[in-house]
Amino acid sequence: MTWTTIRKRPAGDPPPNLPDYAAARANFTWAAARAELEGLPGGGLNIACEAVDRQVHAGRGAAIALRWLGKTGERREFSYAELATLSDRFAALLRQLGIGKGERVCALLGRIPELYITALGTLKAGAVFCPLFSAFGPEPVRVRLHKSDARLLVTTTTLYARKVQAQRAELPALAHVLLTDLDAAETPPAATQSFQHLLDSAPTCGITLDTRAEDNALLHFTSGTTGSPKGAVHVHEAVVAHRLSGRLALDLRPGDIYWCTADPGWVTGMSYGIIAPLVNGATLVVDEAEFDARRWYSILEQERVNIWYTAPTAIRMLMKVGAEAAQGHDFSALRLMASVGEPLNPEAVVWGQETFGQPFHDTWWQTETGAIMIANTRSQDVRPGSMGRPLPGIDAAIVRRLPGGGIAVLDIDQPGELALRCGWPSQFRGYLHDAARYQECFVDGWYLSGDLASRDADGYFWFLGRADDVIKTSGHLIGPFEVENALLEHPAVAEAGMIGKPDAFAGNIIKAFVALRPGFTPSDALRKELIGFARTRLGPAVAPRELEFMADLPKTRSGKIMRRLLRARELGLAPGDVSGLESDDAEQAES
Ligand code: 6R9
């Protein structure tokens, strides 16, 4: 396997938080990492307390926690002390509304200040915070609100009208909907309340936090090959890993200006868009607007961003716009640029070096791992194309599942499934209402990630692909089940299969294959109708971008659609070429 090491930026930056990787790993204990936290009187632990209150206790209450840049040029700042008070009030409000410990509070919001108040206040109240992707259509929103038994939803008037209102009757557990954008004089639509009004009338005095480390704190939906979305449950103890990984992998320290571009509807937007930077005392820069290369370069320069955490699709979009857009900007405040969510192509790493004078540092983790597990850290050489090495406290290996049960750990440079030895604090504690699917992730004390990778002789991990059929498109993890199901609701569709088709920007785009019912004939008009039908239900980020008709979809003898064959066909591979990935489908296809 070939690799190049990219020279790092020779600037007069402060020394890295992880200067000696080998020594840090050798001396590491989770107990010591846990001891860095403040904790609650009586031995409890609360993520939001660690994120905001402890900064106030440490005399940093006046420091800026959140600097919000509105779409239209508005600018608002919240100090740690203000965020502590506002989240206290939201917690008090939840208690007044009778939201109990462990009950789910969902947010269907873009990047607006109310999101941060809701997330932190929910955690303080001991309820479970569950972010939903605001670009989801009504169907994925309904499924998640239903599966999470959400008791309260915070959203905007428009998102509510478009995505929730019509389905409210199917969500009996959803007792309260709070809208963030009502004017004081406005009457809320039926069965909703004003977020601002309730927050203003909530008690101002602090509330007593009473969560324990193993109490549920966060719920993040993710997808698998089969079945409905899985709700990964995380506990307050996860904050130990958020703090540590923020410090070691993202090099965060108090006073840093930090910008995470992830959407708050996905796990990165929570773990690294809110928790890790606040726990490490940084100032969050939050941009409400969607991607715009020129705006991004201005933000990096004008806000004097020190640490920037973004994603390969965004980097490729910047590359597409061209180097001229970056020219003339002063990026000298930037100390670390990191990336997550999809394979970071070596060209993007090298482009970072050319454009910013430093490479992007790839990091690897998942919804289930809760925090960064593998990273190219600031002190170590970046190997373009590699995800880096496991952080202190994390044991990673490449394994093969054995036919009779158990796993074998593979040698260097052997492709296999990426596995992590169980026991890190942000490990998910279950899939909500899905005990069997949770159990399937574990073998002999290892968590099996579903990613295929290899490890080189120096301990760097290299991503090869997914072992299952989920698709990363523009950094969003999409399961085939939801997309295929939406298409199957159309009267013309008899069978539907979805694949990820490689794409230069999005990593993959979603392509659907459809067999029609008798009486329907393929046509351009029908193709457009089906794509439109899926977009209305699922939202544009999840709906297929391409759709092809087939007389019949390839199926196993038991009737399962063989997506791998669809993919092989799309990519012009022989069906046998996919058999190496050990899927049931490929085995059955060969037999
Ligand atoms: C944080 C997040 C997890 C899946 C993961 C893998 C892919 C994440 C990656 C990467 C290649 C990287 N992934 N980081 N692939 N290189 N550095 O993205 O969580 O949405 O659960 O997705 O994303 O396939 O298994 P999640």
Coordinates of C-alpha atoms and ligand atoms in Angstrom, one line a residue:
M1 CA 0.0 0.0 0.0
T2 CA 1.5 3.4 -0.9
W3 CA 1.2 6.5 1.1
T4 CA 2.8 9.9 1.3
T5 CA 3.3 11.9 4.5
I6 CA 2.4 15.5 4.2
R7 CA 4.5 18.0 6.0
K8 CA 2.6 19.9 8.6
R9 CA 2.3 23.6 8.8
P10 CA 5.5 25.1 10.3
A11 CA 3.7 27.9 12.1
G12 CA 4.2 29.3 15.6
D13 CA 1.1 27.6 16.9
P14 CA 0.9 26.3 20.5
P15 CA 2.1 22.7 21.0
P16 CA -0.4 20.0 20.1
N17 CA -2.6 18.6 22.9
L18 CA -1.4 15.1 21.9
P19 CA 2.3 15.5 21.5
D20 CA 3.4 11.9 22.0
Y21 CA 0.9 9.3 20.6
A22 CA 2.7 6.2 21.9
A23 CA 3.2 7.6 25.4
A24 CA -0.4 8.8 25.6
R25 CA -1.7 5.4 24.7
A26 CA 0.6 3.6 27.0
N27 CA -0.4 5.7 30.0
F28 CA -4.0 6.1 29.3
T29 CA -6.9 5.2 31.6
W30 CA -10.5 6.2 31.2
A31 CA -10.6 6.8 35.0
A32 CA -8.2 9.7 34.5
A33 CA -10.2 11.0 31.6
R34 CA -13.3 10.9 33.8
A35 CA -11.5 12.7 36.6
E36 CA -11.1 15.7 34.3
L37 CA -14.9 16.3 34.6
E38 CA -16.7 18.3 37.3
G39 CA -19.5 15.9 37.9
L40 CA -22.6 16.6 40.0
P41 CA -22.8 16.7 43.8
G42 CA -23.4 13.1 45.0
G43 CA -21.6 11.5 42.1
G44 CA -23.9 12.2 39.2
L45 CA -23.0 13.4 35.7
N46 CA -24.7 15.6 33.2
I47 CA -23.5 16.5 29.8
A48 CA -25.0 20.0 29.7
C49 CA -23.5 20.8 33.1
E50 CA -20.1 19.8 31.8
A51 CA -20.7 21.8 28.6
V52 CA -21.8 25.1 30.1
D53 CA -22.2 25.3 33.8
R54 CA -18.7 24.2 34.6
Q55 CA -17.3 27.0 32.5
V56 CA -19.3 29.4 34.6
H57 CA -18.0 27.7 37.8
A58 CA -14.5 28.1 36.5
G59 CA -14.9 31.9 36.1
R60 CA -15.4 31.8 32.4
G61 CA -19.1 32.8 32.4
A62 CA -18.4 35.9 30.4
A63 CA -16.6 34.0 27.6
I64 CA -18.6 33.6 24.4
A65 CA -20.1 30.1 24.0
L66 CA -22.0 30.7 20.8
R67 CA -21.6 33.2 18.1
W68 CA -24.5 32.9 15.7
L69 CA -24.3 34.2 12.1
G70 CA -27.8 34.5 10.7
K71 CA -28.6 33.8 7.0
T72 CA -29.2 37.5 6.3
G73 CA -26.3 39.0 8.1
E74 CA -27.7 39.1 11.7
R75 CA -25.2 38.3 14.4
R76 CA -25.9 37.2 18.0
E77 CA -23.6 36.2 20.8
F78 CA -24.4 34.1 23.9
S79 CA -21.9 33.9 26.8
Y80 CA -21.5 30.7 28.7
A81 CA -23.4 32.3 31.6
E82 CA -26.3 33.3 29.3
L83 CA -26.4 29.8 27.8
A84 CA -26.3 28.3 31.3
T85 CA -29.4 30.4 32.3
L86 CA -31.3 29.8 29.1
S87 CA -30.8 26.1 29.3
D88 CA -31.8 26.1 32.9
R89 CA -35.0 27.8 32.0
F90 CA -35.7 25.4 29.2
A91 CA -35.1 22.5 31.6
A92 CA -37.5 24.2 34.1
L93 CA -40.1 24.6 31.3
L94 CA -39.9 20.9 30.5
R95 CA -40.5 20.0 34.1
Q96 CA -43.5 22.4 34.2
L97 CA -44.9 20.6 31.1
G98 CA -44.5 17.3 32.9
I99 CA -41.7 15.9 30.6
G100 CA -40.2 13.2 32.8
K101 CA -36.7 11.8 33.1
G102 CA -35.7 9.6 30.1
E103 CA -38.6 10.9 27.9
R104 CA -37.7 12.0 24.4
V105 CA -37.6 15.7 23.3
C106 CA -37.0 16.1 19.5
A107 CA -35.8 19.1 17.6
L108 CA -36.6 19.6 13.9
L109 CA -34.5 22.7 13.4
G110 CA -31.8 24.3 11.4
R111 CA -28.8 26.0 12.9
I112 CA -30.6 28.6 15.1
P113 CA -29.9 29.5 18.8
E114 CA -33.1 27.8 20.0
L115 CA -31.5 24.4 18.9
Y116 CA -28.7 24.9 21.4
I117 CA -31.0 26.0 24.2
T118 CA -33.3 23.0 23.6
A119 CA -30.5 20.5 23.4
L120 CA -28.7 21.7 26.6
G121 CA -31.9 22.3 28.5
T122 CA -33.3 18.8 27.6
L123 CA -30.1 17.2 29.0
K124 CA -30.3 19.3 32.1
A125 CA -33.9 18.2 32.7
G126 CA -32.8 14.5 32.5
A127 CA -34.9 14.0 29.3
V128 CA -33.4 12.5 26.2
F129 CA -32.5 14.8 23.3
C130 CA -33.2 13.6 19.7
P131 CA -32.2 15.8 16.8
L132 CA -34.1 15.3 13.5
F133 CA -32.7 16.3 10.1
S134 CA -34.7 19.3 8.9
A135 CA -34.3 18.3 5.2
F136 CA -36.2 15.1 5.9
G137 CA -39.6 14.9 4.3
P138 CA -42.8 14.1 6.3
E139 CA -42.4 10.3 6.2
P140 CA -38.9 10.0 7.8
V141 CA -40.0 12.7 10.3
R142 CA -43.1 10.7 11.2
V143 CA -41.3 7.4 11.5
R144 CA -38.7 8.9 13.9
L145 CA -41.2 10.9 16.0
H146 CA -43.2 7.7 16.3
K147 CA -40.3 5.4 17.0
S148 CA -38.8 7.7 19.7
D149 CA -42.3 8.1 21.4
A150 CA -41.4 11.8 21.3
R151 CA -43.3 13.8 24.0
L152 CA -42.2 17.2 22.9
L153 CA -41.0 18.7 19.6
V154 CA -39.3 22.0 19.0
T155 CA -39.6 23.2 15.4
T156 CA -40.5 26.2 13.3
T157 CA -43.9 27.2 11.9
T158 CA -42.9 26.2 8.4
L159 CA -41.3 22.9 9.2
Y160 CA -44.3 22.1 11.4
A161 CA -46.8 22.9 8.7
R162 CA -44.9 21.0 6.0
K163 CA -43.7 18.0 7.8
V164 CA -45.7 17.3 11.0
Q165 CA -49.1 18.8 11.2
A166 CA -50.9 16.4 8.9
Q167 CA -49.5 13.4 10.8
R168 CA -50.1 14.7 14.3
A169 CA -53.1 12.3 14.9
E170 CA -50.7 9.4 14.3
L171 CA -48.4 10.6 17.0
P172 CA -50.4 10.2 20.3
A173 CA -47.4 10.4 22.5
L174 CA -46.5 13.9 21.1
A175 CA -48.1 16.1 23.8
H176 CA -46.4 19.4 23.0
V177 CA -45.1 21.2 19.9
L178 CA -43.2 24.4 20.5
L179 CA -42.6 26.8 17.6
T180 CA -39.6 29.0 17.7
D181 CA -40.6 31.7 15.3
L182 CA -43.9 33.1 16.5
D183 CA -44.2 36.8 17.2
A184 CA -45.2 37.8 20.7
A185 CA -48.7 38.9 19.4
E186 CA -49.2 35.9 17.2
T187 CA -51.6 33.1 18.2
P188 CA -49.9 29.8 17.9
P189 CA -51.5 27.3 15.4
A190 CA -53.8 24.7 17.0
A191 CA -52.1 22.3 19.3
T192 CA -48.8 24.3 19.4
Q193 CA -47.2 26.8 21.8
S194 CA -44.7 29.5 21.5
F195 CA -41.2 28.5 22.4
Q196 CA -40.2 32.0 23.3
H197 CA -43.3 32.7 25.4
L198 CA -42.8 29.6 27.4
L199 CA -39.1 30.2 27.9
D200 CA -39.7 33.8 28.9
S201 CA -42.2 32.7 31.6
A202 CA -40.1 29.8 32.9
P203 CA -38.5 30.3 36.3
T204 CA -35.1 32.0 36.2
C205 CA -33.6 30.3 39.3
G206 CA -31.3 27.3 38.7
I207 CA -32.7 23.8 38.6
T208 CA -31.3 20.8 40.5
L209 CA -29.6 18.4 38.1
D210 CA -30.0 14.8 39.2
T211 CA -28.8 12.6 36.3
R212 CA -26.4 9.7 36.7
A213 CA -23.6 8.7 34.3
E214 CA -25.6 5.8 32.9
D215 CA -28.9 7.7 32.4
N216 CA -30.0 8.0 28.8
A217 CA -29.1 11.4 27.3
L218 CA -29.1 11.3 23.5
L219 CA -31.0 9.5 20.8
H220 CA -29.6 9.5 17.3
F221 CA -31.4 7.8 14.4
T222 CA -29.2 5.9 11.9
S223 CA -29.9 3.4 9.2
G224 CA -29.1 -0.3 8.5
T225 CA -29.5 -2.4 5.4
T226 CA -32.9 -3.7 6.6
G227 CA -35.8 -2.5 8.7
S228 CA -36.8 1.0 9.9
P229 CA -34.2 3.5 11.2
K230 CA -32.4 2.5 14.4
G231 CA -32.4 4.8 17.4
A232 CA -28.9 4.7 18.9
V233 CA -29.1 5.5 22.6
H234 CA -26.2 7.3 24.4
V235 CA -25.8 8.1 28.1
H236 CA -24.4 11.1 30.0
E237 CA -21.1 9.1 30.5
A238 CA -20.4 9.8 26.8
V239 CA -19.2 13.3 27.7
V240 CA -16.0 11.7 28.9
A241 CA -15.2 10.7 25.3
H242 CA -16.5 14.0 23.9
R243 CA -14.2 16.0 26.0
L244 CA -11.2 13.7 25.5
S245 CA -11.6 13.4 21.7
G246 CA -12.3 17.1 21.3
R247 CA -9.0 17.8 23.1
L248 CA -6.9 15.1 21.5
A249 CA -8.3 14.7 17.9
L250 CA -9.5 18.3 17.4
D251 CA -6.8 20.0 19.5
L252 CA -9.5 22.1 21.3
R253 CA -8.6 24.3 24.2
P254 CA -10.4 27.1 26.1
G255 CA -10.8 30.3 24.1
D256 CA -10.5 28.6 20.7
I257 CA -12.8 29.8 17.9
Y258 CA -14.3 26.6 16.5
W259 CA -16.5 26.0 13.5
C260 CA -18.2 22.7 12.8
T261 CA -20.2 22.8 9.6
A262 CA -22.2 19.6 10.2
D263 CA -26.0 19.7 10.1
P264 CA -27.4 19.5 13.7
G265 CA -29.8 16.7 12.6
W266 CA -27.0 14.2 12.5
V267 CA -24.6 12.9 15.2
T268 CA -21.6 15.1 14.2
G269 CA -23.8 18.2 14.7
M270 CA -24.4 17.1 18.3
S271 CA -21.2 15.5 19.5
Y272 CA -18.9 18.0 17.8
G273 CA -21.3 20.8 16.9
I274 CA -22.3 21.3 20.5
I275 CA -20.9 19.1 23.2
A276 CA -17.1 18.6 22.6
P277 CA -16.3 22.2 21.9
L278 CA -18.3 23.6 24.8
V279 CA -16.9 21.0 27.2
N280 CA -13.5 22.2 26.1
G281 CA -14.3 25.9 26.6
A282 CA -14.3 26.9 23.0
T283 CA -16.5 29.5 21.2
L284 CA -18.9 27.9 18.7
V285 CA -19.2 29.7 15.4
V286 CA -22.7 28.7 14.0
D287 CA -23.6 29.7 10.5
E288 CA -27.3 29.4 9.7
A289 CA -26.8 29.6 5.9
E290 CA -26.3 26.7 3.5
F291 CA -23.0 26.1 1.8
D292 CA -21.5 29.0 -0.1
A293 CA -17.8 28.9 -0.9
R294 CA -17.2 32.7 -0.7
R295 CA -19.2 33.0 2.6
W296 CA -17.2 30.1 4.1
Y297 CA -13.9 31.7 3.2
S298 CA -15.0 35.0 4.8
I299 CA -16.2 33.2 7.9
L300 CA -12.9 31.4 8.3
E301 CA -11.0 34.7 8.0
Q302 CA -13.3 37.2 9.7
E303 CA -14.2 35.1 12.7
R304 CA -10.5 34.1 13.1
V305 CA -11.5 30.4 13.2
N306 CA -8.8 28.2 14.9
I307 CA -10.3 24.8 14.5
W308 CA -12.5 23.8 11.6
Y309 CA -14.4 20.5 11.4
T310 CA -16.0 19.8 8.1
A311 CA -16.8 17.0 5.6
P312 CA -15.4 15.7 2.4
T313 CA -18.4 16.7 0.3
A314 CA -18.0 20.3 1.4
I315 CA -14.3 20.2 0.7
R316 CA -14.9 18.9 -2.8
M317 CA -17.4 21.6 -3.3
L318 CA -14.8 24.2 -2.3
M319 CA -12.3 22.6 -4.6
K320 CA -14.8 22.8 -7.5
V321 CA -15.3 26.5 -7.0
G322 CA -11.6 26.9 -7.5
A323 CA -8.6 28.3 -5.7
E324 CA -9.3 31.9 -6.7
A325 CA -12.1 32.2 -4.3
A326 CA -9.7 31.4 -1.4
Q327 CA -7.1 33.8 -2.6
G328 CA -6.5 37.0 -0.7
H329 CA -8.0 35.6 2.5
D330 CA -6.0 35.5 5.7
F331 CA -6.3 32.0 7.2
S332 CA -3.4 32.4 9.6
A333 CA -5.7 31.8 12.7
L334 CA -6.4 28.2 11.5
R335 CA -4.6 25.7 13.6
L336 CA -6.4 22.5 12.5
M337 CA -8.7 21.4 9.7
A338 CA -10.4 18.1 10.2
S339 CA -13.0 16.1 8.3
V340 CA -15.5 13.3 9.0
G341 CA -18.3 11.3 7.5
E342 CA -17.1 9.9 4.3
P343 CA -13.8 8.8 2.7
L344 CA -11.6 11.9 2.4
N345 CA -9.9 11.5 -0.9
P346 CA -6.1 12.1 -1.0
E347 CA -6.5 15.0 -3.5
A348 CA -8.6 16.8 -1.0
V349 CA -5.9 16.5 1.7
V350 CA -3.3 17.8 -0.7
W351 CA -5.6 20.6 -1.9
G352 CA -5.9 21.7 1.8
Q353 CA -2.2 21.9 2.0
E354 CA -2.0 24.0 -1.1
T355 CA -4.9 26.3 -0.3
F356 CA -4.5 26.7 3.5
G357 CA -0.9 25.7 4.1
Q358 CA -2.0 22.6 6.0
P359 CA -3.7 19.3 5.3
F360 CA -7.2 18.2 6.3
H361 CA -7.0 15.7 9.0
D362 CA -9.4 12.8 8.5
T363 CA -11.3 11.3 11.5
W364 CA -13.5 8.2 11.6
W365 CA -16.4 7.4 13.9
Q366 CA -20.1 6.6 13.7
T367 CA -23.4 7.3 15.3
E368 CA -22.9 4.2 17.4
T369 CA -19.5 5.1 18.6
G370 CA -20.7 8.6 19.8
A371 CA -17.3 10.1 19.5
I372 CA -14.1 10.1 17.3
M373 CA -12.4 6.7 17.5
I374 CA -9.7 7.0 14.8
A375 CA -8.0 10.2 13.8
N376 CA -5.0 11.9 12.1
T377 CA -4.1 14.1 15.0
R378 CA -2.2 17.4 14.8
S379 CA 1.1 16.1 16.0
Q380 CA 1.3 13.1 13.7
D381 CA 2.1 13.0 10.0
V382 CA -1.0 12.8 7.8
R383 CA -1.2 10.0 5.4
P384 CA -3.5 11.2 2.7
G385 CA -6.3 8.6 2.2
S386 CA -5.9 7.1 5.6
M387 CA -8.4 7.7 8.5
G388 CA -5.5 7.8 11.0
R389 CA -4.8 5.9 14.2
P390 CA -7.1 4.9 17.1
L391 CA -7.2 7.6 19.9
P392 CA -5.8 6.8 23.3
G393 CA -8.3 4.5 25.1
I394 CA -9.5 3.0 21.8
D395 CA -8.6 -0.5 20.6
A396 CA -9.4 -1.0 16.9
A397 CA -8.8 -4.1 14.8
I398 CA -9.6 -5.6 11.5
V399 CA -11.6 -8.8 11.9
R400 CA -13.5 -11.5 10.0
R401 CA -16.7 -13.1 11.3
L402 CA -16.2 -16.8 11.5
P403 CA -19.0 -19.0 10.1
G404 CA -19.5 -20.9 13.3
G405 CA -19.6 -17.7 15.4
G406 CA -16.8 -15.6 16.9
I407 CA -14.3 -13.5 15.0
A408 CA -10.7 -13.8 13.9
V409 CA -8.4 -10.7 14.1
L410 CA -6.7 -10.3 10.8
D411 CA -3.1 -9.3 10.0
I412 CA -1.8 -6.0 8.7
D413 CA -2.9 -5.0 5.2
Q414 CA -5.7 -7.6 5.2
P415 CA -9.2 -6.3 4.3
G416 CA -11.9 -7.0 6.8
E417 CA -14.4 -5.5 9.1
L418 CA -13.4 -2.6 11.4
A419 CA -14.0 -3.6 15.0
L420 CA -13.6 -1.8 18.3
R421 CA -13.1 -3.4 21.7
C422 CA -16.1 -2.6 23.9
G423 CA -15.9 -0.3 26.9
W424 CA -15.4 3.3 25.7
P425 CA -17.7 5.8 27.4
S426 CA -19.6 7.0 24.4
Q427 CA -20.4 3.5 23.1
F428 CA -24.1 3.4 22.3
R429 CA -26.1 1.5 25.0
G430 CA -28.8 0.2 22.8
Y431 CA -31.1 0.7 19.7
L432 CA -34.4 1.9 21.1
H433 CA -37.0 -0.9 21.0
D434 CA -34.5 -3.0 19.0
A435 CA -32.6 -5.3 21.4
A436 CA -32.0 -8.0 18.8
R437 CA -30.4 -5.6 16.3
Y438 CA -28.2 -4.2 19.1
Q439 CA -27.0 -7.7 20.0
E440 CA -26.0 -8.4 16.4
C441 CA -23.4 -5.7 16.6
F442 CA -21.3 -7.4 19.2
V443 CA -19.1 -10.5 19.0
D444 CA -16.7 -11.7 21.8
G445 CA -16.5 -8.3 23.4
W446 CA -15.9 -6.4 20.1
Y447 CA -18.3 -3.9 18.4
L448 CA -18.4 -4.6 14.7
S449 CA -18.8 -1.4 12.7
G450 CA -20.1 -2.6 9.4
D451 CA -17.2 -0.8 7.7
L452 CA -14.6 -2.6 5.6
A453 CA -11.0 -1.4 6.2
S454 CA -7.4 -2.4 6.6
R455 CA -4.6 -1.5 8.9
D456 CA -1.0 -0.8 7.9
A457 CA 2.2 -1.8 9.7
D458 CA 2.3 1.6 11.5
G459 CA -1.2 1.2 12.8
Y460 CA -3.0 3.6 10.3
F461 CA -6.5 2.5 9.2
W462 CA -7.6 2.7 5.6
F463 CA -11.3 2.8 4.6
L464 CA -12.4 0.4 1.9
G465 CA -16.2 0.5 1.9
R466 CA -19.3 -0.6 3.7
A467 CA -20.0 -4.2 4.5
D468 CA -23.7 -3.6 4.2
D469 CA -26.1 -1.7 1.8
V470 CA -26.4 1.7 3.6
I471 CA -25.3 4.7 1.6
K472 CA -23.4 7.8 2.4
T473 CA -24.6 10.6 0.2
S474 CA -23.2 14.1 0.9
G475 CA -22.2 12.8 4.3
H476 CA -25.7 11.6 5.2
L477 CA -26.3 8.0 6.0
I478 CA -29.3 6.7 4.2
G479 CA -30.8 3.2 4.5
P480 CA -32.3 1.5 1.5
F481 CA -35.5 0.4 3.3
E482 CA -36.9 3.9 3.7
V483 CA -36.3 4.9 0.1
E484 CA -37.6 1.6 -1.4
N485 CA -40.6 1.7 0.8
A486 CA -41.5 5.2 -0.3
L487 CA -41.4 4.1 -4.0
L488 CA -43.4 1.0 -3.3
E489 CA -46.3 3.2 -2.1
H490 CA -46.7 4.4 -5.7
P491 CA -49.4 2.4 -7.5
A492 CA -47.1 1.8 -10.5
V493 CA -44.2 0.2 -8.6
A494 CA -44.0 -3.6 -8.1
E495 CA -40.4 -3.8 -6.9
A496 CA -37.8 -1.2 -5.9
G497 CA -34.0 -1.5 -5.2
M498 CA -31.7 1.3 -4.2
I499 CA -27.9 1.6 -4.6
G500 CA -25.2 4.3 -4.1
K501 CA -23.8 5.3 -7.4
P502 CA -20.3 6.9 -7.1
D503 CA -20.3 10.6 -7.6
A504 CA -17.4 13.1 -7.8
F505 CA -18.9 15.5 -5.2
A506 CA -21.5 13.7 -3.1
G507 CA -19.4 10.6 -2.7
N508 CA -22.5 8.6 -3.8
I509 CA -25.9 9.6 -5.2
I510 CA -29.0 7.5 -4.6
K511 CA -30.1 5.5 -7.6
A512 CA -33.2 3.5 -7.6
F513 CA -34.2 0.6 -9.9
V514 CA -37.8 -0.1 -10.3
A515 CA -39.9 -2.9 -11.8
L516 CA -43.4 -1.7 -12.8
R517 CA -46.8 -3.4 -12.1
P518 CA -48.6 -4.9 -15.1
G519 CA -50.4 -2.1 -17.0
F520 CA -47.6 0.5 -16.5
T521 CA -45.0 1.2 -19.1
P522 CA -41.6 2.9 -18.5
S523 CA -41.4 6.5 -19.8
D524 CA -39.6 9.6 -19.0
A525 CA -42.8 11.1 -17.6
L526 CA -43.2 8.2 -15.2
R527 CA -39.6 8.4 -14.1
K528 CA -40.0 12.0 -13.2
E529 CA -43.3 11.3 -11.5
L530 CA -41.7 8.6 -9.3
I531 CA -38.7 10.7 -8.4
G532 CA -41.1 13.6 -7.5
F533 CA -43.3 11.2 -5.5
A534 CA -40.3 10.1 -3.5
R535 CA -39.1 13.6 -3.0
T536 CA -42.4 14.7 -1.6
R537 CA -42.4 11.9 1.0
L538 CA -38.7 11.7 1.8
G539 CA -37.3 15.1 1.2
P540 CA -34.7 15.9 -1.5
A541 CA -31.7 14.8 0.5
V542 CA -33.0 11.2 0.8
A543 CA -35.0 10.7 -2.5
P544 CA -33.3 9.0 -5.4
R545 CA -31.6 11.4 -7.9
E546 CA -31.7 8.7 -10.7
L547 CA -34.2 6.1 -11.4
E548 CA -34.0 3.2 -14.0
F549 CA -36.7 0.8 -15.0
M550 CA -36.1 -2.9 -15.2
A551 CA -38.4 -5.7 -16.2
D552 CA -37.4 -7.6 -13.0
L553 CA -35.1 -6.9 -10.2
P554 CA -32.5 -9.6 -9.3
K555 CA -33.6 -11.4 -6.2
T556 CA -32.4 -14.2 -3.9
R557 CA -34.5 -17.4 -3.7
S558 CA -36.1 -16.0 -0.6
G559 CA -37.2 -12.9 -2.6
K560 CA -34.7 -10.3 -1.2
I561 CA -33.6 -7.7 -3.7
M562 CA -29.9 -8.2 -4.5
R563 CA -28.7 -4.6 -4.4
R564 CA -25.1 -5.7 -4.8
L565 CA -25.9 -7.1 -8.3
L566 CA -27.7 -3.9 -9.1
R567 CA -24.5 -2.0 -8.1
A568 CA -22.2 -4.4 -10.0
R569 CA -24.4 -3.9 -13.1
E570 CA -24.3 -0.1 -12.7
L571 CA -20.5 -0.1 -12.4
G572 CA -20.0 -2.6 -15.2
L573 CA -18.5 -5.2 -12.9
A574 CA -19.0 -8.9 -13.3
P575 CA -21.4 -10.2 -10.6
G576 CA -18.6 -12.4 -9.3
D577 CA -16.5 -9.3 -8.5
V578 CA -18.7 -8.4 -5.6
S579 CA -18.5 -11.8 -3.9
G580 CA -15.4 -10.9 -2.0
L581 CA -17.5 -8.7 0.3
E582 CA -19.1 -11.8 1.9
S583 CA -22.7 -10.7 1.5
D584 CA -25.5 -13.3 1.6
D585 CA -26.7 -11.8 -1.6
A586 CA -23.5 -12.4 -3.5
E587 CA -23.2 -15.9 -2.2
Q588 CA -26.7 -16.7 -3.2
A589 CA -26.2 -15.1 -6.6
E590 CA -23.4 -17.4 -7.3
S591 CA -25.2 -20.5 -6.2
Ligands
6R9_1 C1 -19.9 10.5 12.2 C2 -20.7 9.8 11.2 C3 -20.9 6.5 9.9 C4 -20.3 5.9 8.6 C5 -19.2 5.0 8.9 C6 -18.5 5.1 7.5 C7 -18.7 6.6 7.2 C8 -17.4 8.1 8.7 C9 -15.5 8.2 7.7 C10 -16.3 7.3 7.0 C11 -14.7 6.9 5.5 C12 -14.2 8.4 7.2 N1 -17.5 7.3 7.6 N2 -16.2 8.7 8.8 N3 -15.9 6.7 5.9 N4 -13.8 7.7 6.1 N5 -13.3 9.2 7.9 O1 -20.5 10.1 10.0 O2 -21.6 9.0 11.6 O3 -23.6 9.1 10.1 O4 -23.3 7.2 11.7 O5 -21.9 7.4 9.6 O6 -19.8 7.0 7.8 O7 -19.1 4.3 6.6 O8 -19.6 3.7 9.2 P1 -22.7 8.2 10.8

